């Protein structure tokens, strides 16, 4: 699970729609303009994109997240 996916999974315990926002940084720590963001969950036979957004010219983004698409599994143990 990628960093964005882990973040979404930890933030979306509620069943209501929400929005995440933040900034995208490049490898050198600078703001990354016009970056495409995606978060998905893996299905048995394919991946389903659940949320998608694009950073603006200043690297800032807002991404709507559909309700009840992310959650936690109490038996899964810690994420590394």
Short mmCIF file of C-alpha atoms in Angstrom, two decimals:
data_model
loop_
_atom_site.label_atom_id
_atom_site.label_comp_id
_atom_site.label_asym_id
_atom_site.label_seq_id
_atom_site.Cartn_x
_atom_site.Cartn_y
_atom_site.Cartn_z
CA UNK A 1 0.00 0.00 0.00
CA UNK A 2 1.41 3.37 -0.96
CA UNK A 3 1.82 6.30 1.37
CA UNK A 4 -1.36 8.01 0.15
CA UNK A 5 -3.31 4.74 0.50
CA UNK A 6 -2.05 4.22 4.03
CA UNK A 7 -2.95 7.79 4.90
CA UNK A 8 -6.44 7.42 3.48
CA UNK A 9 -7.03 4.11 5.22
CA UNK A 10 -6.06 5.62 8.56
CA UNK A 11 -8.20 8.75 8.09
CA UNK A 12 -11.40 7.30 6.71
CA UNK A 13 -12.93 5.32 9.53
CA UNK A 14 -16.15 7.34 9.18
CA UNK A 15 -18.65 6.30 6.52
CA UNK A 16 -19.22 9.81 5.21
CA UNK A 17 -17.59 11.42 2.17
CA UNK A 18 -14.53 13.47 2.96
CA UNK A 19 -11.77 15.39 1.25
CA UNK A 20 -8.06 15.28 1.80
CA UNK A 21 -5.75 18.14 0.98
CA UNK A 22 -2.06 18.72 1.06
CA UNK A 23 1.02 19.41 -1.00
CA UNK A 24 3.01 17.17 -3.33
CA UNK A 25 6.79 17.27 -2.96
CA UNK A 26 9.36 16.10 -5.47
CA UNK A 27 12.33 13.94 -4.46
CA UNK A 28 14.42 17.06 -3.80
CA UNK A 29 11.77 18.45 -1.43
CA UNK A 30 10.39 21.12 -3.75
CA UNK A 31 6.69 21.53 -4.50
CA UNK A 32 5.68 19.43 -7.51
CA UNK A 33 3.31 21.33 -9.81
CA UNK A 34 0.53 19.57 -11.74
CA UNK A 35 1.16 16.14 -10.18
CA UNK A 36 -1.52 13.48 -10.71
CA UNK A 37 -2.68 11.74 -7.52
CA UNK A 38 -4.51 8.43 -7.36
CA UNK A 39 -5.55 6.13 -4.59
CA UNK A 40 -6.96 2.69 -5.19
CA UNK A 41 -7.73 -0.62 -3.61
CA UNK A 42 -6.85 -3.94 -5.17
CA UNK A 43 -9.70 -6.17 -6.21
CA UNK A 44 -9.30 -9.89 -6.84
CA UNK A 45 -8.79 -9.49 -10.59
CA UNK A 46 -7.96 -5.80 -11.13
CA UNK A 47 -7.46 -2.50 -9.40
CA UNK A 48 -10.24 -0.02 -8.91
CA UNK A 49 -9.32 3.64 -8.67
CA UNK A 50 -11.27 5.15 -5.80
CA UNK A 51 -9.99 8.71 -5.64
CA UNK A 52 -8.16 10.93 -8.07
CA UNK A 53 -6.89 14.50 -8.06
CA UNK A 54 -4.31 16.84 -9.56
CA UNK A 55 -1.99 19.24 -7.78
CA UNK A 56 -2.20 22.84 -8.93
CA UNK A 57 0.69 24.99 -10.18
CA UNK A 58 1.83 25.51 -6.58
CA UNK A 59 1.82 21.79 -5.75
CA UNK A 60 -1.34 22.01 -3.58
CA UNK A 61 -4.15 19.49 -3.99
CA UNK A 62 -7.63 18.61 -2.76
CA UNK A 63 -8.95 15.15 -3.46
CA UNK A 64 -12.52 13.98 -2.73
CA UNK A 65 -12.73 10.49 -1.29
CA UNK A 66 -15.93 8.45 -1.76
CA UNK A 67 -17.62 7.21 1.43
CA UNK A 68 -17.11 3.66 2.69
CA UNK A 69 -14.33 2.86 0.22
CA UNK A 70 -11.48 2.63 2.71
CA UNK A 71 -11.42 1.07 6.11
CA UNK A 72 -9.39 -0.96 8.49
CA UNK A 73 -9.08 -4.65 9.13
CA UNK A 74 -8.60 -5.28 12.83
CA UNK A 75 -6.97 -8.66 12.14
CA UNK A 76 -4.46 -7.29 9.62
CA UNK A 77 -1.85 -6.16 12.13
CA UNK A 78 0.38 -3.11 11.76
CA UNK A 79 1.22 -1.57 8.39
CA UNK A 80 4.93 -1.21 7.61
#
